[in-house]
Each structure stands twice: as structure tokens, then as C-alpha cells.
PDB file of C-alpha atoms and ligand atoms in Angstrom:
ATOM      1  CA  UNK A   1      97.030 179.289 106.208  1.00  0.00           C
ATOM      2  CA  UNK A   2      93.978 181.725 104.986  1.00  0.00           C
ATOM      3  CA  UNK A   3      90.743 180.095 104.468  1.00  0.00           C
ATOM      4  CA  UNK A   4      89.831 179.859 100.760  1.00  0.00           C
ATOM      5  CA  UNK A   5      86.821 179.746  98.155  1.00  0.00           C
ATOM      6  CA  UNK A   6      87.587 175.845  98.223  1.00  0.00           C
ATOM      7  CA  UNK A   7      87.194 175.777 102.102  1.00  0.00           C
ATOM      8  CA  UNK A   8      84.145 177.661 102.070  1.00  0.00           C
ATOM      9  CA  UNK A   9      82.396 175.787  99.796  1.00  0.00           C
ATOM     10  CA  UNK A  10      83.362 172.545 101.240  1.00  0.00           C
ATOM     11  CA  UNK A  11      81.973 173.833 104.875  1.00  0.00           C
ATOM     12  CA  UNK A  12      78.692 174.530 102.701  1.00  0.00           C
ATOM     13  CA  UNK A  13      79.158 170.558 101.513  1.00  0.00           C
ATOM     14  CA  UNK A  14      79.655 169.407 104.433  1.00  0.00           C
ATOM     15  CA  UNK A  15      76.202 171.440 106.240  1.00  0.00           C
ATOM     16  CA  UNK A  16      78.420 173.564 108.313  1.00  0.00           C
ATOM     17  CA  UNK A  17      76.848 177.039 108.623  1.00  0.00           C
ATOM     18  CA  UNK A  18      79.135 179.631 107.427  1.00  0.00           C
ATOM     19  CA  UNK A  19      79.630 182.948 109.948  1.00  0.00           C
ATOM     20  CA  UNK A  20      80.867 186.146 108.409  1.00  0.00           C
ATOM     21  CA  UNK A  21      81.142 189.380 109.627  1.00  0.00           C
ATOM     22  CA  UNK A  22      82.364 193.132 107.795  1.00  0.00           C
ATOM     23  CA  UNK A  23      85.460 194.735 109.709  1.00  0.00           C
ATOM     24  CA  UNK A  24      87.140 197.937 108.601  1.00  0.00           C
ATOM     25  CA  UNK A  25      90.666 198.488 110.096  1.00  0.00           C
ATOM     26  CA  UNK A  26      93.268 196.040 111.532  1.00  0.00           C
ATOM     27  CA  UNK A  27      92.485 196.042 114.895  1.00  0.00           C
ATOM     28  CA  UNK A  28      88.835 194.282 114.340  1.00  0.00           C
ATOM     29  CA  UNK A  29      90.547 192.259 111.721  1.00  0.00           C
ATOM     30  CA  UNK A  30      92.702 190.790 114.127  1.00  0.00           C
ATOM     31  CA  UNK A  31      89.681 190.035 116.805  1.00  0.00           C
ATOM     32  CA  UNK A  32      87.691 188.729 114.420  1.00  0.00           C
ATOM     33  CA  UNK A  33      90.600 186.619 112.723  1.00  0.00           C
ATOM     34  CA  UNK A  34      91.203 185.457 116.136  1.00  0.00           C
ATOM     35  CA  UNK A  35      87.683 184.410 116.921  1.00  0.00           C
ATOM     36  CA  UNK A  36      88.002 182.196 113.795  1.00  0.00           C
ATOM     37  CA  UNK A  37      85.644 183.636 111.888  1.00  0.00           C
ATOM     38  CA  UNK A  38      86.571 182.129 108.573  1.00  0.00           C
ATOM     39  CA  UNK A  39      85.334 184.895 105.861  1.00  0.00           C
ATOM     40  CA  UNK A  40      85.456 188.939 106.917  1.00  0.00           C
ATOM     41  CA  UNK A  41      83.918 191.340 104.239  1.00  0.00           C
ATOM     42  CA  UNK A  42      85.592 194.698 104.495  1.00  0.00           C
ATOM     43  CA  UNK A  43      81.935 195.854 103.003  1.00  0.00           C
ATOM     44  CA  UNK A  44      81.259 199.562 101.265  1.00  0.00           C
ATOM     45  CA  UNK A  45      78.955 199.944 104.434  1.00  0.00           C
ATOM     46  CA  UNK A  46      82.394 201.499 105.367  1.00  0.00           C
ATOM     47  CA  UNK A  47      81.122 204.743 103.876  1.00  0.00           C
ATOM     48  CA  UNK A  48      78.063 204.686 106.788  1.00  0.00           C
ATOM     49  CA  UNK A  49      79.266 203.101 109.946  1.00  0.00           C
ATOM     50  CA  UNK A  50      83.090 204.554 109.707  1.00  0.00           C
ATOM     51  CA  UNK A  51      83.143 207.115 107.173  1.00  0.00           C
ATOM     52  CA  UNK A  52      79.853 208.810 108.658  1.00  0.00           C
ATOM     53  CA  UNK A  53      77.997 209.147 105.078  1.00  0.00           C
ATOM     54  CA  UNK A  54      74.348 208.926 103.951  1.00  0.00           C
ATOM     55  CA  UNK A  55      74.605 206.063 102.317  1.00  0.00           C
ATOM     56  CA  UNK A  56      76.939 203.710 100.410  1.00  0.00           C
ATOM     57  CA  UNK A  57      76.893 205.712  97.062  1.00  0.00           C
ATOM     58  CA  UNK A  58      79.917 208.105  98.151  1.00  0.00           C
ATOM     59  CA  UNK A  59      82.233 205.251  99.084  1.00  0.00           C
ATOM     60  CA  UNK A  60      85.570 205.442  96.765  1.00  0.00           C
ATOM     61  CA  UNK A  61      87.409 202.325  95.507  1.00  0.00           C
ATOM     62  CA  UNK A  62      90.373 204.547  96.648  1.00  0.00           C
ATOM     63  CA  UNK A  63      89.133 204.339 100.930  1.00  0.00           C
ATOM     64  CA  UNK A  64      87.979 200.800 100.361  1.00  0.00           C
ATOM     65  CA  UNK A  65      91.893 199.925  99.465  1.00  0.00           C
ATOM     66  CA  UNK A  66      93.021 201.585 102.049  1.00  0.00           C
ATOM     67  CA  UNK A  67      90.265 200.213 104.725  1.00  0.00           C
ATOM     68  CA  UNK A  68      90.853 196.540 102.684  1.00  0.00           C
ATOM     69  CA  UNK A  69      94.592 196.915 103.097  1.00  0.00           C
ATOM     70  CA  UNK A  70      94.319 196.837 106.714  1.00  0.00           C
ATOM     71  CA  UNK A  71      92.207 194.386 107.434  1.00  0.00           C
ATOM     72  CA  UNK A  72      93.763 191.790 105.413  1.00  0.00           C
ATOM     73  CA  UNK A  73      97.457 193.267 107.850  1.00  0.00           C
ATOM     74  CA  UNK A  74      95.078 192.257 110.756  1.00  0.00           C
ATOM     75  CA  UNK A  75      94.371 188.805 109.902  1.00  0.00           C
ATOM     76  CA  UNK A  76      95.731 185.593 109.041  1.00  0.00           C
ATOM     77  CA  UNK A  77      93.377 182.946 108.864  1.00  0.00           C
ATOM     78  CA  UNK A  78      90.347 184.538 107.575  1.00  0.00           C
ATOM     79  CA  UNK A  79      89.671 185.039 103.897  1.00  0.00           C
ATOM     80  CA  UNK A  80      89.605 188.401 103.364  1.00  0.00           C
ATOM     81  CA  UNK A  81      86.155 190.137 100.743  1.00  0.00           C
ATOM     82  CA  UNK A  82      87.060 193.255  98.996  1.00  0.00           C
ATOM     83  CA  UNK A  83      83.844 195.353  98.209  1.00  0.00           C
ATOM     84  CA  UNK A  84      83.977 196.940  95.295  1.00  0.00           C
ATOM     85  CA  UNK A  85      81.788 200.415  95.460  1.00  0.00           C
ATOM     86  CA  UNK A  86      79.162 202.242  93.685  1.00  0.00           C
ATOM     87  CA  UNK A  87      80.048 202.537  89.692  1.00  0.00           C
ATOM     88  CA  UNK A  88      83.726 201.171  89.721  1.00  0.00           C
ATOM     89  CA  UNK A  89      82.040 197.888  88.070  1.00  0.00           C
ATOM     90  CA  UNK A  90      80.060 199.336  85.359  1.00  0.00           C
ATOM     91  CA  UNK A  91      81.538 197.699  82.365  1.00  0.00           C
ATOM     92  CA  UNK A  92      83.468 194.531  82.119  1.00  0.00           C
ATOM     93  CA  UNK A  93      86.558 196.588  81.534  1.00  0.00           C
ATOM     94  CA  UNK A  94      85.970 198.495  84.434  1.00  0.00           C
ATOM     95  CA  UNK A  95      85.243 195.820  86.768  1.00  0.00           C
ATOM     96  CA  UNK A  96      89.113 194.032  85.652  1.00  0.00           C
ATOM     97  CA  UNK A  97      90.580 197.197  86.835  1.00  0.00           C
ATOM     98  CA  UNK A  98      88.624 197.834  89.946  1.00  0.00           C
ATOM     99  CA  UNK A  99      89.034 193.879  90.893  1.00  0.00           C
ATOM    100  CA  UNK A 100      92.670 193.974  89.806  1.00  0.00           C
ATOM    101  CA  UNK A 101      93.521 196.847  91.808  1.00  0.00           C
ATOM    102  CA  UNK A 102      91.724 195.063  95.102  1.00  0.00           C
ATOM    103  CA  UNK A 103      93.637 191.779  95.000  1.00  0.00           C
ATOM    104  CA  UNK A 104      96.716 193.073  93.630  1.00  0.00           C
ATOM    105  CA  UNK A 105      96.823 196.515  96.013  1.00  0.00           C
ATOM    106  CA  UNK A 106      95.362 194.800  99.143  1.00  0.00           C
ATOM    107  CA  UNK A 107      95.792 191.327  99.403  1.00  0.00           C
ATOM    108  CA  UNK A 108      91.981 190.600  99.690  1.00  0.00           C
ATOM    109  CA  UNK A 109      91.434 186.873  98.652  1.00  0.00           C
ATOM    110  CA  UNK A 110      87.959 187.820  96.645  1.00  0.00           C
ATOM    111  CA  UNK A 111      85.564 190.441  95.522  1.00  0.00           C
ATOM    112  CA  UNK A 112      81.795 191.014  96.151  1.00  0.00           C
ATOM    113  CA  UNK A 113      79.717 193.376  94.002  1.00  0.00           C
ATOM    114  CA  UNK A 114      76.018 193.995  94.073  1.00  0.00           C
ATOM    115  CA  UNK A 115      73.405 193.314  91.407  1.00  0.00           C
ATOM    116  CA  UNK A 116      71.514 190.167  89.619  1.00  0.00           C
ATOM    117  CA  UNK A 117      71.472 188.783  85.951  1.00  0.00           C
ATOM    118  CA  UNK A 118      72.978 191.796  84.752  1.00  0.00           C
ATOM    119  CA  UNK A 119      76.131 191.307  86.299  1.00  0.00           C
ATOM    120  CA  UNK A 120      76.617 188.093  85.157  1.00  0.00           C
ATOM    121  CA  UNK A 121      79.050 188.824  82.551  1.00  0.00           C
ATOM    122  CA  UNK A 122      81.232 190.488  84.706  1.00  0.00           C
ATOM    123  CA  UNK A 123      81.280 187.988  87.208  1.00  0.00           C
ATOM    124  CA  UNK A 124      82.247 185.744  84.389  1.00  0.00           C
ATOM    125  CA  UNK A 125      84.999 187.496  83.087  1.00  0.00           C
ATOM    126  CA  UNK A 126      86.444 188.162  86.758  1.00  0.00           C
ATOM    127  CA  UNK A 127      86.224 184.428  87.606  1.00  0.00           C
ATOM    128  CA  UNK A 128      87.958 183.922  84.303  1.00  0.00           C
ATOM    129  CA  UNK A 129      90.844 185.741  84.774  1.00  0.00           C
ATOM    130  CA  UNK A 130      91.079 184.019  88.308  1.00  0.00           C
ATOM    131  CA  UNK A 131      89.215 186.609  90.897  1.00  0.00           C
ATOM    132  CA  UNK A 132      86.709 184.581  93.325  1.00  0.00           C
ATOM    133  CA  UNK A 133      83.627 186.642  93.022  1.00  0.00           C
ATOM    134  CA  UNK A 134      80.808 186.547  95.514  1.00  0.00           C
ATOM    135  CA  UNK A 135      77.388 188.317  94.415  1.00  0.00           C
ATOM    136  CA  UNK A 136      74.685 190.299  96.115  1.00  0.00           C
ATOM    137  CA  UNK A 137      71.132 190.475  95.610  1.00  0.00           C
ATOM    138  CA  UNK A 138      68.019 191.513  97.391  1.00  0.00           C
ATOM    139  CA  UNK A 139      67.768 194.758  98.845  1.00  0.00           C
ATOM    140  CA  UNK A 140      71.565 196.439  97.444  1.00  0.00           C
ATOM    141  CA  UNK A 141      72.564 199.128  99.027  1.00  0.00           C
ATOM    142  CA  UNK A 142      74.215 200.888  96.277  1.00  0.00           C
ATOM    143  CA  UNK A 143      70.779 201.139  94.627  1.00  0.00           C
ATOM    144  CA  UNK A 144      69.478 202.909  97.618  1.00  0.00           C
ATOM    145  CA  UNK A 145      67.998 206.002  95.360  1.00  0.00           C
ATOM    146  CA  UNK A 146      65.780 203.570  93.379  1.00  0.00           C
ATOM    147  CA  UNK A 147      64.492 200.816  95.467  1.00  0.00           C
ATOM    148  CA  UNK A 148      64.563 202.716  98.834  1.00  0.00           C
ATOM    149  CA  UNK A 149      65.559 200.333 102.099  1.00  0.00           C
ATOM    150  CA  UNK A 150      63.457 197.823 102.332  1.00  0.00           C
ATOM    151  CA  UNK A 151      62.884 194.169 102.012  1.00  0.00           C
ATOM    152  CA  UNK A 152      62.960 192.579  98.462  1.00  0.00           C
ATOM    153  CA  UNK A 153      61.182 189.990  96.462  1.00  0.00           C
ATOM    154  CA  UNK A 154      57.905 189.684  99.191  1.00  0.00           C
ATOM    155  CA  UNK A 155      55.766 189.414  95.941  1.00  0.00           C
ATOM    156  CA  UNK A 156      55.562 186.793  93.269  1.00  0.00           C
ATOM    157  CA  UNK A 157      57.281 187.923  90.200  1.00  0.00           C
ATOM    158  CA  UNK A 158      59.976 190.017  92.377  1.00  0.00           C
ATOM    159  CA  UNK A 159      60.565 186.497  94.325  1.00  0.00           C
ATOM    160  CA  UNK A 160      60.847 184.617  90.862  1.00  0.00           C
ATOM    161  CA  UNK A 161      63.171 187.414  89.497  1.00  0.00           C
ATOM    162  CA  UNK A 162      65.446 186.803  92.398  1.00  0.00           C
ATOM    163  CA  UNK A 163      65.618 183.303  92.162  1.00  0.00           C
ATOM    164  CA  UNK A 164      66.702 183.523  88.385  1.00  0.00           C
ATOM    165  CA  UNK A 165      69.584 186.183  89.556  1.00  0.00           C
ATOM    166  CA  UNK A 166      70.738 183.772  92.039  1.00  0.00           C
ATOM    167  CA  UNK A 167      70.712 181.203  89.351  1.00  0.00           C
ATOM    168  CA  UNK A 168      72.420 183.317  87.049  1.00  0.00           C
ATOM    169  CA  UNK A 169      75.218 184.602  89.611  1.00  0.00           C
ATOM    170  CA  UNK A 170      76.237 181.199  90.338  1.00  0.00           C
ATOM    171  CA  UNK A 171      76.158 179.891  86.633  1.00  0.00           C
ATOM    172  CA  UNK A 172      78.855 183.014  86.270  1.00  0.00           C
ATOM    173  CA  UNK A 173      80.849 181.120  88.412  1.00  0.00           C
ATOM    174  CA  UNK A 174      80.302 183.415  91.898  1.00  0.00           C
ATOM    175  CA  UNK A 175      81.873 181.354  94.638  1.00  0.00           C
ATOM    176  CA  UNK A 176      78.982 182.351  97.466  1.00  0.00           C
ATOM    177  CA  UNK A 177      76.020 184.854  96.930  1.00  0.00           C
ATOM    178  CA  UNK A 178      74.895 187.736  99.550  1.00  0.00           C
ATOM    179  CA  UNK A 179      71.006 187.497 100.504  1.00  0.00           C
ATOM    180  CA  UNK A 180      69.954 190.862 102.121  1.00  0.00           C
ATOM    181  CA  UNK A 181      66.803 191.580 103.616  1.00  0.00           C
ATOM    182  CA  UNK A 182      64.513 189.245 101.994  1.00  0.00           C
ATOM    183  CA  UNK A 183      61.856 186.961 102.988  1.00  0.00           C
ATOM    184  CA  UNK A 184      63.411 183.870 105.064  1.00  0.00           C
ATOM    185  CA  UNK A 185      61.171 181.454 103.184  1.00  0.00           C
ATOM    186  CA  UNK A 186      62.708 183.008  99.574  1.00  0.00           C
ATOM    187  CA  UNK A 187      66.364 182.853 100.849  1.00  0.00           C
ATOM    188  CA  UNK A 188      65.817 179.076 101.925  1.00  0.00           C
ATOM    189  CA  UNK A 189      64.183 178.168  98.389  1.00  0.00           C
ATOM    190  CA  UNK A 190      67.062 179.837  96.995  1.00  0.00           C
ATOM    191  CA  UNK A 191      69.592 178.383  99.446  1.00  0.00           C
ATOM    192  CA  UNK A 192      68.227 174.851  98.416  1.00  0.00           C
ATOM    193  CA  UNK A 193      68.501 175.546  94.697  1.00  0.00           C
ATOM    194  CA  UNK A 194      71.970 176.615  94.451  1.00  0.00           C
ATOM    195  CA  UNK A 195      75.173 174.467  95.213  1.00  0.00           C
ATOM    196  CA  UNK A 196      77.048 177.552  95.997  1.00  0.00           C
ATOM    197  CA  UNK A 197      76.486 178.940  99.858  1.00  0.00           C
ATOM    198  CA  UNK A 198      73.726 182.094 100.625  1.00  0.00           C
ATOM    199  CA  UNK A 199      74.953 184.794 102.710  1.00  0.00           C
ATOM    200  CA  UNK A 200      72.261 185.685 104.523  1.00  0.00           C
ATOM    201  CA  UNK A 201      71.470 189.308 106.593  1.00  0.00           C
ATOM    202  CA  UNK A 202      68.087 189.735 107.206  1.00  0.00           C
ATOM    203  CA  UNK A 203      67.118 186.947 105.389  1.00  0.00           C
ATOM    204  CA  UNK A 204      66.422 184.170 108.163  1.00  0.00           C
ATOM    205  CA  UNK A 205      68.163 180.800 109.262  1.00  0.00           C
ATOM    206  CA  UNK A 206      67.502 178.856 106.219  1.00  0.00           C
ATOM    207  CA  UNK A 207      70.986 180.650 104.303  1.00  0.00           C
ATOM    208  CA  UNK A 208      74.297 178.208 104.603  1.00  0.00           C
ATOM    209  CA  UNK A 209      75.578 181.417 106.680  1.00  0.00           C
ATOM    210  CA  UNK A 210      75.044 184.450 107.869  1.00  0.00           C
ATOM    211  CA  UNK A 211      76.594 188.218 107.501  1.00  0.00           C
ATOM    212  CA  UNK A 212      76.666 191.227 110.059  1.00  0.00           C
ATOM    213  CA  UNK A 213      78.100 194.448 110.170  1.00  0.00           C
ATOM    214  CA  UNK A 214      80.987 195.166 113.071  1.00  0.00           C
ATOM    215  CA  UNK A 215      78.908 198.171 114.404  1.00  0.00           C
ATOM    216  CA  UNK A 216      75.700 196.754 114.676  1.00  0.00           C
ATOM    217  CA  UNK A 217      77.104 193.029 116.348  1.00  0.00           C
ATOM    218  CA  UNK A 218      78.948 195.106 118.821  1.00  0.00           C
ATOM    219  CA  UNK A 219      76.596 197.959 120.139  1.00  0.00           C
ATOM    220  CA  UNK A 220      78.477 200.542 118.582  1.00  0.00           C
ATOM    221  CA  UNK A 221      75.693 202.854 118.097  1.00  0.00           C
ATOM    222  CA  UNK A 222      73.796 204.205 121.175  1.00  0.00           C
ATOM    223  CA  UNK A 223      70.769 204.981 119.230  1.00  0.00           C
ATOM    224  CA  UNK A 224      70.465 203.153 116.012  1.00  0.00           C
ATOM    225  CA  UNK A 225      69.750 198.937 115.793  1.00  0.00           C
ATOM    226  CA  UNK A 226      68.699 197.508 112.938  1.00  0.00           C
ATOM    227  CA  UNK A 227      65.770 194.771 112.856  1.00  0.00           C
ATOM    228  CA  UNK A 228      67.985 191.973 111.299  1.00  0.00           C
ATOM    229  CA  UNK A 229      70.899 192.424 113.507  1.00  0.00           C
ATOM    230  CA  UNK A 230      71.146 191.013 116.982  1.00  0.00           C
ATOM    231  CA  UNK A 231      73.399 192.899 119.431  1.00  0.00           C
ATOM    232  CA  UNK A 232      76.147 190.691 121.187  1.00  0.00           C
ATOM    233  CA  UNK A 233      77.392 193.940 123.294  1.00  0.00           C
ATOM    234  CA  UNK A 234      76.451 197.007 123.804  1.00  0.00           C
ATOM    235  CA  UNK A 235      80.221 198.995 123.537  1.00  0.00           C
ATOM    236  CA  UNK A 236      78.867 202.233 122.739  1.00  0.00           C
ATOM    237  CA  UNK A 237      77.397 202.294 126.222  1.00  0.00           C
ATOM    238  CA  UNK A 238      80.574 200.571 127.711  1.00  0.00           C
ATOM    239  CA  UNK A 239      83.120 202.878 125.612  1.00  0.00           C
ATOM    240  CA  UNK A 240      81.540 206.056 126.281  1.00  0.00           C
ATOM    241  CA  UNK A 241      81.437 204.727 130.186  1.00  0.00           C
ATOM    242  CA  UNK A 242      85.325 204.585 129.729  1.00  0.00           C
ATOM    243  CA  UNK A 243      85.651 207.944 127.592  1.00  0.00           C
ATOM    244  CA  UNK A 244      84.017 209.786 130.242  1.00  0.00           C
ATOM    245  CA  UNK A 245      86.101 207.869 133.431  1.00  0.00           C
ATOM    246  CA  UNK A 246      89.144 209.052 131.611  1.00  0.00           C
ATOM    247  CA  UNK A 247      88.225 213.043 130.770  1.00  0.00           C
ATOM    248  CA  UNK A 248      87.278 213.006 134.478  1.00  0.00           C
ATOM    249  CA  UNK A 249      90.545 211.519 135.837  1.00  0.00           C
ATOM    250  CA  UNK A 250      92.866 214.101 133.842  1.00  0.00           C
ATOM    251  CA  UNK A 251      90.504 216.906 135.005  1.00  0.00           C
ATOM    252  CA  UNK A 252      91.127 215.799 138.410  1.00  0.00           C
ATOM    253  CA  UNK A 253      94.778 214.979 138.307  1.00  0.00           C
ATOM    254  CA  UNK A 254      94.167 211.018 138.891  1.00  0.00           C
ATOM    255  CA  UNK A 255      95.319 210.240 135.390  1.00  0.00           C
ATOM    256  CA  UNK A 256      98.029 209.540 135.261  1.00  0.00           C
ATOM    257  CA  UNK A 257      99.330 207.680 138.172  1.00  0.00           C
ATOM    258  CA  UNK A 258     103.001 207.042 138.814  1.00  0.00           C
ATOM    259  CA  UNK A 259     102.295 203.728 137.445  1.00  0.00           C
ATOM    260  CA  UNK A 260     101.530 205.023 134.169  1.00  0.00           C
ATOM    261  CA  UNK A 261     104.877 207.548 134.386  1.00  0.00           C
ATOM    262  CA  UNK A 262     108.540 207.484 134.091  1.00  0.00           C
ATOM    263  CA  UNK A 263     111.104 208.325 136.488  1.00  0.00           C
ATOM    264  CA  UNK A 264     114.542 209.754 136.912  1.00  0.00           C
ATOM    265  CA  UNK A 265     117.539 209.883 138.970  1.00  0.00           C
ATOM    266  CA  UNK A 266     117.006 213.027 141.404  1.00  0.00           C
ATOM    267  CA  UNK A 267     120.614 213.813 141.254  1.00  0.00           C
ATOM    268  CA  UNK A 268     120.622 213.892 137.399  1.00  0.00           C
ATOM    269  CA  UNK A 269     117.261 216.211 137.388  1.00  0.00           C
ATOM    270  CA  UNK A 270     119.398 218.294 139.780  1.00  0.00           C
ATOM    271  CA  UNK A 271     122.252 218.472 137.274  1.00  0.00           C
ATOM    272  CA  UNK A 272     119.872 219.155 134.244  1.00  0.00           C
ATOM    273  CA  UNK A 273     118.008 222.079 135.797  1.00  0.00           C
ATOM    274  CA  UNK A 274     121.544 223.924 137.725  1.00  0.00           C
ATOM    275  CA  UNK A 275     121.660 227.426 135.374  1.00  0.00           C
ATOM    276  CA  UNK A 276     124.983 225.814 133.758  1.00  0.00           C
ATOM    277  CA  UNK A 277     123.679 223.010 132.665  1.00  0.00           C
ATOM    278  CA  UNK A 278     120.269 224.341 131.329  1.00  0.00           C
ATOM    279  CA  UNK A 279     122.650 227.508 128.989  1.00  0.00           C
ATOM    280  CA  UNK A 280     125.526 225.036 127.851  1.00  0.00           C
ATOM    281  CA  UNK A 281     124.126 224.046 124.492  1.00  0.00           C
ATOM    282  CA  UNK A 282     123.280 227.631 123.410  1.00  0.00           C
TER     283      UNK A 282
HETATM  284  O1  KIV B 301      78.713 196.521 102.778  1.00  0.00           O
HETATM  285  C1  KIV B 301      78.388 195.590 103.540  1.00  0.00           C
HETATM  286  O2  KIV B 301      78.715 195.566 104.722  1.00  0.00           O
HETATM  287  C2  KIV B 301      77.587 194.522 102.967  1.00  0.00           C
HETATM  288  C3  KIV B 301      76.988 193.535 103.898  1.00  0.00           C
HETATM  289  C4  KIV B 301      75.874 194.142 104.646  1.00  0.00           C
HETATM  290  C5  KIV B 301      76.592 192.289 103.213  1.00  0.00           C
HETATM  291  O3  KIV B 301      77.419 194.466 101.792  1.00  0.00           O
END
């Protein structure tokens, strides 16, 4: 049985601090799934860490199907987040389709989509017509080309802002809310306002749980670690390790052994290769 909306929110009830973490393709579905993390967001930041663009802004609601489809193949328990990407919620209208087409096309349990206040109707009309909808506010990457990357809401009126958008998302009826790179004491005050949990990434220990990307968890980069993430492993270093091992064996006729190879009867390679045998079927 999948972990649902209900689930999540009692695990918020009950104090119990709520991991998450993005995957992209079945395989780290299934790990994930396995490790019982109860909530995996197949997140737009798809377009940077697997589709090897800029930023999030050229991520299609077409590759996040097909990167959402997979996942939710890969796992069973975990409730499975559909992002939806840059522009394919810009209108009510256009957020039913986009949202449609991700739980109807996929199988994803929910949606997430970025942005405060504003959004509000949409998240309304999405929970209405029965599409759990978690928000995102803070530093957004879709809004990259305005606000830059960097952390939101360190002053006064941006901090009050953010706490009415919180507000606001959860009035819509959100089921959880995204906190990215904000202050830790602002994601705590707005942790303790809000009934619904805060996902937090860079945004400190006082959220009701916590989000991280695949890559950045796992060491995938050799050369890139960003300050809110923590690396459990450093795979990039052990996969390239194991990349290079392998290239070297097949250069130097190691790989493969005769473990790793079939065999056959001598007397039937005999029979194959005589010069009747090898012209009968012509
Ligand atoms: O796209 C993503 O992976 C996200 C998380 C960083 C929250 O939105």
C-alpha cells in the first residue's frame, strides 16, 4: 500500500519528521522505495542533474511524464510528487490539464508547483477536483531569471511576505509546502504556524521534514556540492573508480572471464564450422 496525503500529514501530527528525496528513473525509485522513504519528488531539477540544462526553465511537462512514469514503475510504497514545470501552470485551465495529464499519464499520487499567494487559486481548483497539491516557496527555481539563486526572505517585509504565502498555500488546501533556501529561524516560524508539514532544503531543522536531490545525497558530482546538501556517498568518485577498472580490463583482455561467457559442445562447434555445414542454408 502507497503512502498517502492522509499518512503524511498524520506523521506531521504525530511529530515524526518527514524524509523526502527527488529520484528520476526506476532504478532510484526502487532504492529509495526500498529504503522506506515515504514521499519521492520526481522534481523539474530533472532538467539540471539528468537532463544536463542551465537551469529548470527548459524542462517539458512532456520529459517530466516520462521521468514521473518511471519512478512511480520503481516504487511501491512511496507516494510518488509529480513536478509540474516552468509555464504549464499559468492559468487555472492550464494547470487542470498539466495536473490531469500527471496523475492520469503517470500514476504520481500528487503535484507540486512553485510560487506564493498567487497560486492560490490554482491550488484551489486542483484540490477541488481531487489532485493533492504541495506548494513551493522561497527561493523557486523556475524564477531563476528574476530572483537569481539565493536565499529568500532574510529581510523583514520579504520574511512577512513569505509567511502570508505559506498561509495562503495551505488555506488553498496544499497538503505539505516546499521551504527552499531560507533562513532556518523563518522556516521554523512558519513550520509552527501552519498545520500542514514544511519541506525543508536549505532551510534548517526546524521544517516537519526535509528534501534533497538524488545527485547531491549521493556524490554524484565530482566537482559541484551545494551548501544545504550533505553528502551520504561520494559515487561519482566510486563509479568513475569502476568505469575506469572496466575500460582497462577489456583493453587488456581480462573482461570478460569465462565466468561471465557461454559455452558449447566442441563437437557441435566442429559440426557448425565443417565447409558443409557453414554453405547449407545458402
Ligand atoms: O525540483 C526539485 O528537485 C525540487 C526540490 C529541490 C524541492 O523542487
Amino acid at each position: 500500500m502507497r503512502t498517502t496525503i492522509l499518512d503524511i500529514q498524520k506523521m506531521k501530527d504525530r511529530g515524526e519528521r518527514i524524509p523526502v528525496i527527488t529520484a528520476y528513473d526506476y532504478t532510484s525509485a526502487q532504492i529509495a522505495d526500498r529504503a522506506g522513504v515515504p514521499m519521492i519528488l520526481v522534481g523539474d531539477s530533472l532538467g539540471m542533474v539528468v537532463l544536463g540544462y542551465s537551469s529548470t526553465v527548459p524542462v517539458t511537462l512532456d520529459e517530466m511524464l516520462h521521468h514521473t512514469r518511471a519512478v512511480v514503475r520503481g516504487s511501491q510504497q512511496s507516494l510518488v510528487i509529480g513536478d509540474l514545470p516552468f509555464l504549464t501552470y499559468a492559468s487555472v485551465a492550464q494547470a487542470v490539464a498539466s495536473a490531469g495529464r500527471m496523475m492520469q499519464e503517470t500514476g504520481a499520487q500528487a503535484v507540486k508547483l512553485e510560487g506564493g499567494a498567487a497560486v492560490a487559486p490554482i491550488i484551489a481548483r486542483l484540490v477541488e477536483l481531487g489532485i493533492p497539491v504541495m506548494g513551493h516557496i522561497g527561493f523557486t527555481p523556475q524564477s531563476v531569471n528574476q530572483i537569481g539563486t539565493r536565499v529568500q526572505g532574510r529581510q523583514a517585509e520579504a520574511a512577512a511576505r513569505m509567511i502570508a504565502d505559506s498561509m495562503a498555500i495551505e488555506a488553498a488546501g496544499a497538503f505539505g509546502i516546499v521551504l527552499e533556501l531560507i533562513p532556518a529561524e523563518l522556516a521554523a516560524a512558519i513550520t509552527a504556524r501552519l498545520r500542514i508539514p514544511t519541506i525543508g532544503i536549505g532551510a534548517g531543522v526546524g521544517c516537519a521534514g526535509q528534501v534533497q536531490v538524488w545527485h547531491d545525497l549521493l556524490g554524484l558530482y565530482s566537482d559541484f556540492a551545494p551548501r544545504h546538501a550533505k553528502r551520504y556517498a561520494s559515487l561519482a568518485d566510486q563509479i568513475g573508480a569502476a568505469v575506469t577498472a572496466y575500460a582497462s580490463e577489456v583493453r587488456d583482455g581480462t573482461f570478460p572471464g569465462v565466468e561471465h561467457s557461454a559455452t558449447m559442445p566442441e563437437d557441435a562447434l566442429r559440426a557448425a564450422l565443417s565447409p558443409g555445414a557453414i554453405g547449407s542454408r545458402e
